[in-house]
Coordinates of C-alpha atoms and ligand atoms in Angstrom, one line a residue:
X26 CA -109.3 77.1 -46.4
X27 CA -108.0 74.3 -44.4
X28 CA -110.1 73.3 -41.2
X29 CA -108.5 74.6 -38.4
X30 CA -108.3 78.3 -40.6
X31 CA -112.0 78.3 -40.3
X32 CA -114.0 81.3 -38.0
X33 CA -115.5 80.0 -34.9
X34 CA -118.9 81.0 -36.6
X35 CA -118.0 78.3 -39.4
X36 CA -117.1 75.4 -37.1
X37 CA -120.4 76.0 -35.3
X38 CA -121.7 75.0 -38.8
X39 CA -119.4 72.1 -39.8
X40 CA -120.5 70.9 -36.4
X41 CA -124.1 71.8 -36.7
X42 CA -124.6 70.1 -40.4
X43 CA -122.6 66.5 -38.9
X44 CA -119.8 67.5 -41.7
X45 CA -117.2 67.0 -38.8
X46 CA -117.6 65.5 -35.0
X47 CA -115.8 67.4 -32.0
X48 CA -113.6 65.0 -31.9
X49 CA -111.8 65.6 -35.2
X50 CA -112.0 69.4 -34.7
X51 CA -110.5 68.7 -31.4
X52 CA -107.9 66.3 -33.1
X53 CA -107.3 68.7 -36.1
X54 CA -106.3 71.8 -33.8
X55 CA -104.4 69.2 -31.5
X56 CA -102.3 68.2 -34.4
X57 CA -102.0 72.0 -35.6
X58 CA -100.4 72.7 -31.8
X59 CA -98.3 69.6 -32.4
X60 CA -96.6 71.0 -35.9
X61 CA -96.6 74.8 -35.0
X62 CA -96.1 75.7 -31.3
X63 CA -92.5 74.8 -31.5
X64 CA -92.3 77.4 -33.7
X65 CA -94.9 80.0 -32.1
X66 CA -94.7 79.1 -28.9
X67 CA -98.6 80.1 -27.6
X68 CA -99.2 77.6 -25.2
X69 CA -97.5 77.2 -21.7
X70 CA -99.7 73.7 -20.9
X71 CA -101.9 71.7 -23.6
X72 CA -104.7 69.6 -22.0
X73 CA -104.9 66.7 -25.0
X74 CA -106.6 63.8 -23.1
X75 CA -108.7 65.9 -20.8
X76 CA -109.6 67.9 -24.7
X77 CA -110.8 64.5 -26.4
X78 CA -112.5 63.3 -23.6
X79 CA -114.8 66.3 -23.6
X80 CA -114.7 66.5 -27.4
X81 CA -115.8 62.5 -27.5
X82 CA -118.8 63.8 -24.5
X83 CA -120.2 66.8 -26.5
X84 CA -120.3 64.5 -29.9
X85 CA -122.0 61.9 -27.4
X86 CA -124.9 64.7 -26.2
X87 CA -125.0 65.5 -29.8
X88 CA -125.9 61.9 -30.9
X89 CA -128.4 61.2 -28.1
X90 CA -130.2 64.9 -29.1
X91 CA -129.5 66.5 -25.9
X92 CA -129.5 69.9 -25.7
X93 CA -126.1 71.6 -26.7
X94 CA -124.4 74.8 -24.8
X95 CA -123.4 77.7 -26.9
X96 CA -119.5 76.7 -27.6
X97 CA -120.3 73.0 -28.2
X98 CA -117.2 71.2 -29.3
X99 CA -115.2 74.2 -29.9
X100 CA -111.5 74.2 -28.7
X101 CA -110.7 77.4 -26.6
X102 CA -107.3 78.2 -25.4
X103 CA -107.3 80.0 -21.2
X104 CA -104.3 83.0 -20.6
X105 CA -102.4 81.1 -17.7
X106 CA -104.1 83.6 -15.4
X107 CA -107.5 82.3 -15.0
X108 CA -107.6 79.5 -12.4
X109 CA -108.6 76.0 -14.0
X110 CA -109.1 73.5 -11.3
X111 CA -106.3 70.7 -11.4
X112 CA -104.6 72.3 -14.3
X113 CA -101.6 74.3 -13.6
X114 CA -102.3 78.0 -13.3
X115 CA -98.9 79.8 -13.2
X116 CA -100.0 83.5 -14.2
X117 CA -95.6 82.8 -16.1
X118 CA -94.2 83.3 -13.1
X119 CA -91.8 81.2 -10.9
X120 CA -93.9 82.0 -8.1
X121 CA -96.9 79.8 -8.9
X122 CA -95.0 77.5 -11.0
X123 CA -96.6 75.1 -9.2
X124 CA -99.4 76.1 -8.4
X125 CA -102.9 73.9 -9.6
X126 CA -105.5 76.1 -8.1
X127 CA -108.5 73.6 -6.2
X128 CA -111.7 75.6 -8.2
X129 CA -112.1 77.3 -11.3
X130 CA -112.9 81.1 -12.2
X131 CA -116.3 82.0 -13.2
X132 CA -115.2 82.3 -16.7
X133 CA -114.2 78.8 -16.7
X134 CA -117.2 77.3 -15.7
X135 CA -119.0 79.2 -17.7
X136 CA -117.2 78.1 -20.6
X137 CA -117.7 74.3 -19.1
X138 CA -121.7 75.0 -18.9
X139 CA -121.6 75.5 -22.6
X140 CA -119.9 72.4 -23.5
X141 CA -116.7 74.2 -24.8
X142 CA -113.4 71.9 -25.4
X143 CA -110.8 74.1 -22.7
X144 CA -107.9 72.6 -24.9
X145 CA -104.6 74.7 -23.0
X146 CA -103.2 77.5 -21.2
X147 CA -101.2 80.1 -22.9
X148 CA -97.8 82.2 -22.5
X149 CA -98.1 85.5 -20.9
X150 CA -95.9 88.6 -19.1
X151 CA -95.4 87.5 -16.0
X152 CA -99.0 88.4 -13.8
X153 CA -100.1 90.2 -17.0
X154 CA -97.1 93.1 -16.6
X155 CA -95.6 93.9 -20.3
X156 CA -96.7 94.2 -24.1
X157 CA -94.6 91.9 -25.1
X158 CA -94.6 88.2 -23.5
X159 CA -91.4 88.2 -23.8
X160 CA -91.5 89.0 -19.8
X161 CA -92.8 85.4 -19.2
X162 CA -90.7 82.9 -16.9
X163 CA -91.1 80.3 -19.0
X164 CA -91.0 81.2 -22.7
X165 CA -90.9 83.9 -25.6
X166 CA -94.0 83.2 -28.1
X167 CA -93.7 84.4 -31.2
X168 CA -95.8 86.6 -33.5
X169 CA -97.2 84.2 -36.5
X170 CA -97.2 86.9 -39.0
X171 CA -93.0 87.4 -38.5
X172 CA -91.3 84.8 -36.0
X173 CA -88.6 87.2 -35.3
X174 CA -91.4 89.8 -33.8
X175 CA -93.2 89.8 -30.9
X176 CA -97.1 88.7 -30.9
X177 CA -97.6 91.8 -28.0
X178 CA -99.1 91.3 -24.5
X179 CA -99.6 90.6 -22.0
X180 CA -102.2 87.9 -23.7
X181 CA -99.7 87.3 -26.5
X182 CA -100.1 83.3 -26.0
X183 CA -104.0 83.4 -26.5
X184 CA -103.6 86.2 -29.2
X185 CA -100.8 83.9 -31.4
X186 CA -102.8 80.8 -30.5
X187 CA -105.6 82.3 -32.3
X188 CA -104.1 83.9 -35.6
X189 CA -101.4 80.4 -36.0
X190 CA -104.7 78.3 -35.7
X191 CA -104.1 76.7 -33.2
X192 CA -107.3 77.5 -31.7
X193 CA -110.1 79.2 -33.1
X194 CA -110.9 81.1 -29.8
X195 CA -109.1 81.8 -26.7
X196 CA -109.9 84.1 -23.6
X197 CA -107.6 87.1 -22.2
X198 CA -107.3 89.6 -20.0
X199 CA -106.9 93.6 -20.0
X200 CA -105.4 96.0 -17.4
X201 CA -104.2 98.5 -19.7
X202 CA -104.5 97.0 -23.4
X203 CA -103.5 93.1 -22.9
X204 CA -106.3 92.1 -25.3
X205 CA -106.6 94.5 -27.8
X206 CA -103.0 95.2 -28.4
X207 CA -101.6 91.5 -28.6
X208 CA -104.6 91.1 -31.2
X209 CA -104.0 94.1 -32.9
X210 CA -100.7 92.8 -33.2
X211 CA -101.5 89.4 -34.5
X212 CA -104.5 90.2 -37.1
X213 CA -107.7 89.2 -34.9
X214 CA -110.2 91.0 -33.3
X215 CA -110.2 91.5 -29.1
X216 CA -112.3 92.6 -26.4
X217 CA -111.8 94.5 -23.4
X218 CA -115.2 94.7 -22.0
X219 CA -116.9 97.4 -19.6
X220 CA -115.4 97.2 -16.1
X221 CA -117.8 94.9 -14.2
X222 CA -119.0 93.0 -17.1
X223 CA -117.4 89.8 -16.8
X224 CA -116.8 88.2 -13.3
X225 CA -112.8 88.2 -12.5
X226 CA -113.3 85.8 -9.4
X227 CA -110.6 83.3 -10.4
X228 CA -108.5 85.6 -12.1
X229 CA -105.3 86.0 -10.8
X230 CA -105.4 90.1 -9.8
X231 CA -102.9 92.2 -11.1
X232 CA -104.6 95.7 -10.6
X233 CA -108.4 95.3 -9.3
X234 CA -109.7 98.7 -10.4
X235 CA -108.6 97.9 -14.0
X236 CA -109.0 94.4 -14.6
X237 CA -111.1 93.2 -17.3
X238 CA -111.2 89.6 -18.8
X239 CA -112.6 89.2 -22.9
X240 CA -112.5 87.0 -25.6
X241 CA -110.1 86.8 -28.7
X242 CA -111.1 85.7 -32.4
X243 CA -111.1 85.6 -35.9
X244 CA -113.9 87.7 -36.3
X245 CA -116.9 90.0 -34.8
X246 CA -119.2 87.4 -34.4
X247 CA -116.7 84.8 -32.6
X248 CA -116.2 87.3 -30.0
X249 CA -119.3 88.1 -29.8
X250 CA -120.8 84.8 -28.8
X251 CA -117.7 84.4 -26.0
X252 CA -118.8 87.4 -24.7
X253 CA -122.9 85.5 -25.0
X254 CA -121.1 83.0 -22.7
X255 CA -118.2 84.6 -20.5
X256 CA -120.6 88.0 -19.1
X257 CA -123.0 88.4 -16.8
X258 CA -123.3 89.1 -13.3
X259 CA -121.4 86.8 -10.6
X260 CA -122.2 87.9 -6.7
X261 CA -118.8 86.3 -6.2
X262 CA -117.0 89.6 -7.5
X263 CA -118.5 92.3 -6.1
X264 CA -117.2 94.9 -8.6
X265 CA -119.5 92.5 -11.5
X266 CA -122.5 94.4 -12.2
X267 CA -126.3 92.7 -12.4
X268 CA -127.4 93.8 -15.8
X269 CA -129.0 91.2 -18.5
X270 CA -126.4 90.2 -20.9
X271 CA -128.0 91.1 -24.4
X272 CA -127.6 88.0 -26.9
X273 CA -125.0 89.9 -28.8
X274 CA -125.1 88.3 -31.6
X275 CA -129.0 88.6 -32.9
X276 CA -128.5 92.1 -34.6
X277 CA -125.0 91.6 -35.2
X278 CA -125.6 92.6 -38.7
X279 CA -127.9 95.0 -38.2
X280 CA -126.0 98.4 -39.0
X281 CA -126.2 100.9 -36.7
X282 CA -128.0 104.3 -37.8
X283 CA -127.5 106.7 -37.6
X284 CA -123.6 106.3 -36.4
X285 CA -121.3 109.4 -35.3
X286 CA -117.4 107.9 -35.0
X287 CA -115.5 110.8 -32.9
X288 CA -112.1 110.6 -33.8
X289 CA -109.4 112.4 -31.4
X290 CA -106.7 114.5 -32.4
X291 CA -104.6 113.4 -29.2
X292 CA -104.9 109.5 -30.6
X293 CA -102.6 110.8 -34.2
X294 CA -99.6 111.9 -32.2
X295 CA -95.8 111.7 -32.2
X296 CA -95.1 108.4 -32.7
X297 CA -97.6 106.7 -34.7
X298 CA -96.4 105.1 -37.2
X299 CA -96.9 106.2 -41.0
X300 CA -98.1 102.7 -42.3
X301 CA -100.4 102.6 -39.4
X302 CA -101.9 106.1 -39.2
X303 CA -102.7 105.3 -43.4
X304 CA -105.0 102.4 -42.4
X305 CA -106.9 103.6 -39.9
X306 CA -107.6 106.6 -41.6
X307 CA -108.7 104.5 -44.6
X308 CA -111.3 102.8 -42.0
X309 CA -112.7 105.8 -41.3
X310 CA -113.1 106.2 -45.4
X311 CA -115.1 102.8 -45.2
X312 CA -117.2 104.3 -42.1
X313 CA -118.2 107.7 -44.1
X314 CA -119.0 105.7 -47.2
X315 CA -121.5 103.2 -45.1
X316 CA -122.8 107.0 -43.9
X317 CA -121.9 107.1 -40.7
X318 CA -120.8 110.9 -39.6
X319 CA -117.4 111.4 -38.6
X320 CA -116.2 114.1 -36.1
X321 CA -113.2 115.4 -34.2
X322 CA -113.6 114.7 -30.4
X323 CA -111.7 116.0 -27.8
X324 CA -109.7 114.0 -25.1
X325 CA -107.1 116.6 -23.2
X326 CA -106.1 114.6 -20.6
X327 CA -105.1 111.3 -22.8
X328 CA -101.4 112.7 -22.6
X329 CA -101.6 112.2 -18.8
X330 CA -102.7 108.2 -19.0
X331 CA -99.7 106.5 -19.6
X332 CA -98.3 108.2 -15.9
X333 CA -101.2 107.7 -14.3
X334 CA -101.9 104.3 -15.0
X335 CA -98.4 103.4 -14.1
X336 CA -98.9 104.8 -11.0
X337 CA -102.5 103.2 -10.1
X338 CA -101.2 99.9 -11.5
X339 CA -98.8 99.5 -9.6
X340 CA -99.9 100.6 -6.6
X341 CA -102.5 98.2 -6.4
X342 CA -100.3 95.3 -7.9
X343 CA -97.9 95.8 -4.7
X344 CA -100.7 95.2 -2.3
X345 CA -102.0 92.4 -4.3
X346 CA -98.9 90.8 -5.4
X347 CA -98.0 91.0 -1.0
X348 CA -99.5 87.3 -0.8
X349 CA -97.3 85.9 -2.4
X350 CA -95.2 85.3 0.5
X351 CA -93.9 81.7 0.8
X352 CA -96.2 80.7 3.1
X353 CA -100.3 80.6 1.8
X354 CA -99.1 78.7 -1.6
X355 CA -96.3 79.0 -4.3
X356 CA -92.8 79.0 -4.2
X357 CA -90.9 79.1 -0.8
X358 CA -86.9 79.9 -1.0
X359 CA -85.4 76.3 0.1
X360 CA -82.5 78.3 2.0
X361 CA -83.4 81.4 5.1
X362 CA -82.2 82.3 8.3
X363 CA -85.4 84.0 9.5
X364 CA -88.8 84.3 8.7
X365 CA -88.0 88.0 7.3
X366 CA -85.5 86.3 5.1
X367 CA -87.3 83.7 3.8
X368 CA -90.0 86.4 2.5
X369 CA -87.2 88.5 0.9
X370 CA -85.6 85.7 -0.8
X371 CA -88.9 83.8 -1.7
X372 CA -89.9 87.0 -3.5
X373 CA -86.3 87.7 -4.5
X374 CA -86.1 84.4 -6.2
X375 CA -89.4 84.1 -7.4
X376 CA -90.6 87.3 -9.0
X377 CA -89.2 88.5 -12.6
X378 CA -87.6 92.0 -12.7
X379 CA -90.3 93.6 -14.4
X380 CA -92.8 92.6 -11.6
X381 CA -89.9 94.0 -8.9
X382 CA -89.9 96.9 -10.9
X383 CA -94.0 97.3 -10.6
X384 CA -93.5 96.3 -7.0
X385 CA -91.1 98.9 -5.9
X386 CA -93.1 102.2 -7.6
X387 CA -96.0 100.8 -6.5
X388 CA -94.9 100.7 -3.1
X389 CA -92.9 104.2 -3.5
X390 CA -96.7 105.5 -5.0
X391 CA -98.1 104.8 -1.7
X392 CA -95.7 105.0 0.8
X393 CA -96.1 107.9 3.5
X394 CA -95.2 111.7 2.1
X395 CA -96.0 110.2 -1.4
X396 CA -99.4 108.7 -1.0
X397 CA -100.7 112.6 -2.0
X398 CA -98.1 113.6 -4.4
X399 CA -98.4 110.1 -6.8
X400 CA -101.2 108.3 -5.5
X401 CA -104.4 110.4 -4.8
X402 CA -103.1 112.9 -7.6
X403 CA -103.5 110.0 -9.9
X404 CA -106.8 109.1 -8.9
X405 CA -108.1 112.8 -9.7
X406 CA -106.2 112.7 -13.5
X407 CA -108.0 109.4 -13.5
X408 CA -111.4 111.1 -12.7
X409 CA -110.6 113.8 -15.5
X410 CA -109.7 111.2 -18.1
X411 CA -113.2 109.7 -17.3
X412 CA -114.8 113.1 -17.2
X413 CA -113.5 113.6 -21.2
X414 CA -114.8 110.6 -22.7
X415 CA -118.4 111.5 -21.1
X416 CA -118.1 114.6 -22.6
X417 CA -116.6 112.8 -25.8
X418 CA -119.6 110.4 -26.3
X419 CA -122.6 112.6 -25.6
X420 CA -121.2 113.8 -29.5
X421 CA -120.7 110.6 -30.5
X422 CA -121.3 106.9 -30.8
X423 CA -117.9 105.6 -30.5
X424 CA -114.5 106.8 -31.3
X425 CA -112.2 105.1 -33.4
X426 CA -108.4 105.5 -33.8
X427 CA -105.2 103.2 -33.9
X428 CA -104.9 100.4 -31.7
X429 CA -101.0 100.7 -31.1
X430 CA -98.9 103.6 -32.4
X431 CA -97.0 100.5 -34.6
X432 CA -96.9 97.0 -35.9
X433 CA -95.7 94.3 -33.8
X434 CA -92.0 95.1 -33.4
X435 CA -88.7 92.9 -32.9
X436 CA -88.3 90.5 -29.7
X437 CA -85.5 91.8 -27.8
X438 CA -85.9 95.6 -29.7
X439 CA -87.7 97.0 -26.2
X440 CA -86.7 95.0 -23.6
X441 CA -84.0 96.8 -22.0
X442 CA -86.1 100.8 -22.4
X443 CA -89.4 100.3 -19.9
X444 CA -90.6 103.2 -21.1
X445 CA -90.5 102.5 -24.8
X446 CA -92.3 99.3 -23.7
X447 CA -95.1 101.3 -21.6
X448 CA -95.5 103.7 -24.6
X449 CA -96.7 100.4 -26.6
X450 CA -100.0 101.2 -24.9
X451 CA -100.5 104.8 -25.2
X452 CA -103.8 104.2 -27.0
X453 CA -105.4 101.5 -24.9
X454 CA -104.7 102.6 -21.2
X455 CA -107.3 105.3 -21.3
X456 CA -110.0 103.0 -21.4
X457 CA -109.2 100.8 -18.7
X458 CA -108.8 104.3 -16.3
X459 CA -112.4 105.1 -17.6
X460 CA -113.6 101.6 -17.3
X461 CA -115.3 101.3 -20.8
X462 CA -115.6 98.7 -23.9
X463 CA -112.9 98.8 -26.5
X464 CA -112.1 96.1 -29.0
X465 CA -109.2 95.8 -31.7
X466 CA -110.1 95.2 -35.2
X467 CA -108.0 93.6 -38.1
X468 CA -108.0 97.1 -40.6
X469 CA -105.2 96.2 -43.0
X470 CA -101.1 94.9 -43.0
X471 CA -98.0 97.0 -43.7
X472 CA -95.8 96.5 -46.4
X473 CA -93.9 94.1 -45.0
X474 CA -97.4 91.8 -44.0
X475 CA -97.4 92.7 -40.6
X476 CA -101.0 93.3 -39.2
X477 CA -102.9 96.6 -37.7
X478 CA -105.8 97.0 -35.5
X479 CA -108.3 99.7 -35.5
X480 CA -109.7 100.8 -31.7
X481 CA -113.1 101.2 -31.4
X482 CA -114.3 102.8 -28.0
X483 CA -117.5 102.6 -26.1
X484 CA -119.5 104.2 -23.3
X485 CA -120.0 101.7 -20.2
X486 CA -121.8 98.5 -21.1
X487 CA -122.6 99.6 -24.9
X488 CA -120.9 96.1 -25.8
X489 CA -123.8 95.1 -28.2
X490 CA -123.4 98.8 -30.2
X491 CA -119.7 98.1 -30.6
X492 CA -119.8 95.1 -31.8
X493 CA -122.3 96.0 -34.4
X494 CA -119.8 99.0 -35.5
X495 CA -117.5 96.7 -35.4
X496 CA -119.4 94.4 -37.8
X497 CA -120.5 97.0 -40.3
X498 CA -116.7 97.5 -40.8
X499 CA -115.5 93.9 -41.4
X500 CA -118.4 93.2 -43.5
X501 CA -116.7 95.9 -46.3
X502 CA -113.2 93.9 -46.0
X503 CA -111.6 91.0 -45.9
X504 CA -108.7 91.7 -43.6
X505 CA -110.0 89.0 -41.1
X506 CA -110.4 86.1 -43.6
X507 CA -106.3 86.2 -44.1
X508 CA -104.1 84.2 -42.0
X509 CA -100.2 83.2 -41.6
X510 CA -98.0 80.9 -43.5
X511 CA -96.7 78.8 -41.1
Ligands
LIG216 N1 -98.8 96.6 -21.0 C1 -99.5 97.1 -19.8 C2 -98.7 96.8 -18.6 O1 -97.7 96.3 -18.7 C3 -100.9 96.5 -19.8 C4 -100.9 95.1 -19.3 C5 -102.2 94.5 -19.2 O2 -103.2 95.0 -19.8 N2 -102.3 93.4 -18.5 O3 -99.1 97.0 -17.5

């Protein structure tokens, strides 16, 4: 394996045992960005001097025997939607092209307290809308495993930043499956954690009742010490909730017994693809033989997520995306007549069409005579969706089923059908509606070498359980030890 192919867990060793300094890691994944973004396309901004100068600062602490944060000397890529002070923070949009925000999110500093190496920011939908990347301003990144495919979204920079190794961690965000489907997609593992688990002060909102920021890796464990690092409680977002953050990675090998996996019928619809449905089910195989129990659960109202989300998404990205105005920060048009106009053409030059598209049914959603009929419906679906998982895990630890209904498919192949694009996240919208953990596991390749994840599911802040499950799987394969030719 060459260097930059290792696990995060290795590095830490390499580091650890003096085989390598920071500096050459730093160097070595430099170098990788150098020879394969032009291909893959991850990264929107690459921070090489501000990289080595951190990289040279944590060998520095290492030589004098100071004590070392968690991530020390270990490169980790930012979703362009977190704010990084003095670095560009442009959420792929036209409208904060510009933008270099004057203080960092919580997860930043966080990552900064534990000496990690914040090495660039990556390629996303524009403010985290799409499944694809492909609705960035800027770019189309490309999936590692297939160029001509998509890596999915909307953290399909950090996602194929991690599986080209270019990086060996990287930090996204979910609102209705950004994490886990882009890695499903690209052969990692992703994390959506609990709502409320990880501060979002910093990131750029795109819908506040769903938003969740998580880590990306190679493997269980790598994710599990980003999580050590990026959660806990932050009174500057008031929806972040005060509880300890276990040190996820102690029992991480610990299996978990007994384990009950619920698996629901309504997750093995129309659809899913053949190739896919054949792994996953052979996961579950690998569960029953480690003697886990493994039982059909029951979630009636998943066929009513896709709408609903759409309709709670959008709703609150119209009222959060309203700043953008010209006027606090951004773009402003350079030509207007009136103050009315240079709003409308501000926003009419600098949003994408897939955010105008958001903007407009989100302001239909919640416009007067609709508010009831779209809005507050949704919010009670929303509360039944909730309501079944409840229900769903008092019979069971977790509950396991396909991650997308298909491998990463062609850029270009759903661009012009919104719905076939929204459909992409049929299995990973639910969870963000409920507001529990889910993570995307590598659990085997098509035919043609394309990857597929396997969704795990948790109640509320059961992080710790899932990653264990999660671990007890991976240990049985080798799924996450294969990477790209690139
Ligand atoms: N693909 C979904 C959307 O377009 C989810 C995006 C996300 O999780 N940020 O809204």
């Amino acid at each position: 394996m060459e260097l930059i192919e290792h696990s995060a867990r290795d590095l830490l060793g390499l580091l650890d045992r003096g085989e390598i300094t920071c500096e050459e890691l730093t160097t070595a994944y430099l170098e990788a960005i150098r020879q394969r973004d032009t291909k893959v396309q991850a990264f929107v901004s690459v921070q090489a001097a501000d990289a080595l100068e951190q990289a040279r600062r944590v060998d520095e602490k290492r030589r004098r025997g100071q004590p070392l944060g968690k991530l020390a000397g270990l490169p980790v890529a930012i979703k362009d939607v977190l704010c990084t002070q003095g670095v560009p923070t442009t959420c792929c949009s036209k409208i904060l092209q510009n933008f270099i925000p004057p203080y960092d999110a919580h997860v930043i500093e966080r990552l900064k307290q534990e000496d990690a190496v914040l090495i660039g920011k990556t390629n996303m939908d524009e403010f985290a809308m799409g499944s694809s990347t492909e609705n960035s301003a800027f770019q189309i990144t490309r999936n590692p495993w297939d160029l001509e495919r998509t890596p999915g979204g909307s953290s399909g920079g950090s996602a194929a930043a991690v599986a080209a190794c270019e990086v060996p961690l990287s930090i996204g965000s979910d609102t209705g499956g950004s994490i886990r489907q882009p890695a499903s997609l690209c052969g990692i593992v992703g994390l959506k954690p609990t709502y409320g688990r990880v501060s979002r002060y910093g990131l750029v909102a795109f819908a506040s009742s769903l938003d969740q920021v998580g880590p990306f890796g190679h493997e269980v464990y790598d994710v599990a010490l980003l999580m050590e690092v990026i959660a806990g409680h932050d009174k500057r977002d008031s929806t972040s909730v005060p509880e300890p953050v276990p040190p996820y990675r102690e029992k991480l090998e610990e299996p978990v017994r007994p384990l009950t996996i619920g698996v629901a019928c309504e997750y093995f619809g129309e659809g899913l693809d053949a190739e896919v449905e054949r792994a996953v089910r052979e996961a579950l195989e690998v569960y029953r033989r480690l003697g886990a129990t493994v039982r059909d659960v029951s979630l009636p109202h998943s066929k009513y997520a896709v709408a609903t989300y759409y309709i709670v998404a959008t709703a609150e990205a119209s009222s959060n995306l309203a700043r953008y105005d010209g006027v606090h920060y951004g773009y402003r048009a350079k030509k207007f007549d009136n103050m009315i106009h240079m709003y409308s053409r501000t926003r009419g030059e600098g949003f994408g069409p897939e955010v105008k598209r958001r903007i407009m049914l989100g302001t239909y959603v919640l416009s007067r005579g609709y508010y009831e009929a779209y809005y507050l419906k949704a919010l009670k679906v929303r509360r039944l969706i909730k309501e079944d998982f409840d229900k769903a895990f008092a019979e069971c630890d977790v509950i396991a089923g396909p991650t997308s209904p298909t491998p990463a498919f062609k850029i270009g192949e759903r661009v012009a059908d919104p719905l076939a694009m929204y459909l992409s996240d049929i299995y990973t919208i639910s969870c963000n509606l409920a507001g529990i953990a889910g993570i995307s596991i590598p659990c085997g390749f098509t035919k043609s070498g394309l990857p597929i994840g396997l969704q795990l599911l948790a109640p509320p802040f059961a992080e710790e359980k899932l990653l264990r499950i999660a671990r007890m799987y991976e240990r049985e394969t080798d799924w996450h030890q294969q990477r790209p030719r690139l």
